[in-house]
């Protein structure tokens, strides 16, 4: 695996592959890699000849109250995992390489409306930071395809909207959520859970499954608000603190109407210090 820390090295390698007519897939990450990330790398191999992974803890997507300095950095382990998944190139830039002027003075990309809902409401500016860094990374790597995890469903829709709105020549590949045996969606944040919280956390997915079943059963289908309220009570009773739980249109993420047939249930809840997110698609 080649490791590039500078833009020049990255661009030279990409140019060489392009001249050889090779197809490039890209997986952007913030490191601390788990099986969910490795599933993205596996998916990337199915779509291209060469796979580029980036590890960059993007300061622009962290709020003032969020502790970026304590975000886990596990570069050595990450490298070993990427080598075992036959990654071709790891792009590991410093903050100075990505934001030479500092990120507060950087041009930004903002996908309107959808960025201010749900997680965007709880984390103002977060999705502006995500869209900006992904746009910049796309310009650097110039991939044919890029793989994103479906756990971050809102992020995925925001990236897809950015790509469509700005006519970016990259196909976005959504990759299925990878779960622990308990049903808990894999996430770097699971590392913050204590042993007791690990027992409580799976209630989030179990409740989403219950909610999906209610929607599919047809009963209550006109009462989405009440169903979400019931789900919130179940989650909170199990010791978590729900941030939001919403039944939405699967593509616009607007709150669902009784006519909508393609739905996604989006949820976020605090379990101790960890802010967990999860979702489930429901087609009626
Ligand atoms: O999902 C993530 O890990 C990040 O938001 C991403 C897409 C790598 C941008 O920093």
CSV table of N, CA and C in Angstrom, one decimal, residues 153 157 215 246-251 253-254 256 262-266 278-283:
chain,number,residue,atom,x,y,z
A,153,UNK,N,-27.1,7.8,7.2
A,153,UNK,CA,-28.1,7.9,6.1
A,153,UNK,C,-28.2,9.4,5.6
A,157,UNK,N,-27.3,11.1,1.9
A,157,UNK,CA,-28.3,11.8,1.0
A,157,UNK,C,-27.7,13.2,0.7
A,215,UNK,N,-45.2,-0.1,10.9
A,215,UNK,CA,-45.5,0.6,9.6
A,215,UNK,C,-46.0,-0.4,8.6
A,246,UNK,N,-37.6,10.0,13.8
A,246,UNK,CA,-38.5,10.5,12.8
A,246,UNK,C,-38.7,9.5,11.6
A,247,UNK,N,-40.0,9.5,11.2
A,247,UNK,CA,-40.3,8.7,10.0
A,247,UNK,C,-40.3,9.7,8.8
A,248,UNK,N,-39.4,9.4,7.8
A,248,UNK,CA,-39.2,10.4,6.8
A,248,UNK,C,-39.3,9.8,5.4
A,249,UNK,N,-39.5,10.7,4.4
A,249,UNK,CA,-39.4,10.3,3.0
A,249,UNK,C,-38.0,9.8,2.8
A,250,UNK,N,-37.8,8.7,2.1
A,250,UNK,CA,-36.5,8.0,2.0
A,250,UNK,C,-35.5,8.9,1.3
A,251,UNK,N,-35.9,9.8,0.4
A,251,UNK,CA,-34.9,10.5,-0.5
A,251,UNK,C,-34.9,12.0,-0.1
A,253,UNK,N,-36.0,13.2,2.8
A,253,UNK,CA,-35.8,13.2,4.3
A,253,UNK,C,-36.9,14.2,4.9
A,254,UNK,N,-37.8,14.7,4.1
A,254,UNK,CA,-38.9,15.4,4.7
A,254,UNK,C,-39.8,14.5,5.6
A,256,UNK,N,-42.6,12.2,6.8
A,256,UNK,CA,-43.4,11.4,5.9
A,256,UNK,C,-44.9,11.9,5.9
A,262,UNK,N,-42.0,5.1,0.2
A,262,UNK,CA,-40.6,4.8,0.4
A,262,UNK,C,-40.1,5.6,1.6
A,263,UNK,N,-39.9,4.9,2.7
A,263,UNK,CA,-39.7,5.6,4.0
A,263,UNK,C,-38.3,5.2,4.6
A,264,UNK,N,-37.8,6.1,5.4
A,264,UNK,CA,-36.7,5.7,6.3
A,264,UNK,C,-37.0,6.2,7.7
A,265,UNK,N,-36.7,5.4,8.7
A,265,UNK,CA,-36.8,5.8,10.1
A,265,UNK,C,-35.4,6.2,10.5
A,266,UNK,N,-35.3,7.5,10.9
A,266,UNK,CA,-34.0,8.0,11.3
A,266,UNK,C,-34.0,8.2,12.9
A,278,UNK,N,-28.8,5.6,14.0
A,278,UNK,CA,-29.2,4.4,13.3
A,278,UNK,C,-30.4,4.7,12.4
A,279,UNK,N,-30.7,3.8,11.5
A,279,UNK,CA,-31.8,4.0,10.6
A,279,UNK,C,-32.3,2.7,10.1
A,280,UNK,N,-33.5,2.7,9.5
A,280,UNK,CA,-34.0,1.5,8.8
A,280,UNK,C,-34.9,1.9,7.7
A,281,UNK,N,-34.7,1.3,6.5
A,281,UNK,CA,-35.5,1.7,5.4
A,281,UNK,C,-36.8,0.8,5.4
A,282,UNK,N,-37.9,1.4,5.0
A,282,UNK,CA,-39.2,0.7,5.0
A,282,UNK,C,-39.9,1.0,3.6
A,283,UNK,N,-40.1,0.0,2.8
A,283,UNK,CA,-40.8,0.3,1.6
A,283,UNK,C,-42.2,-0.4,1.7
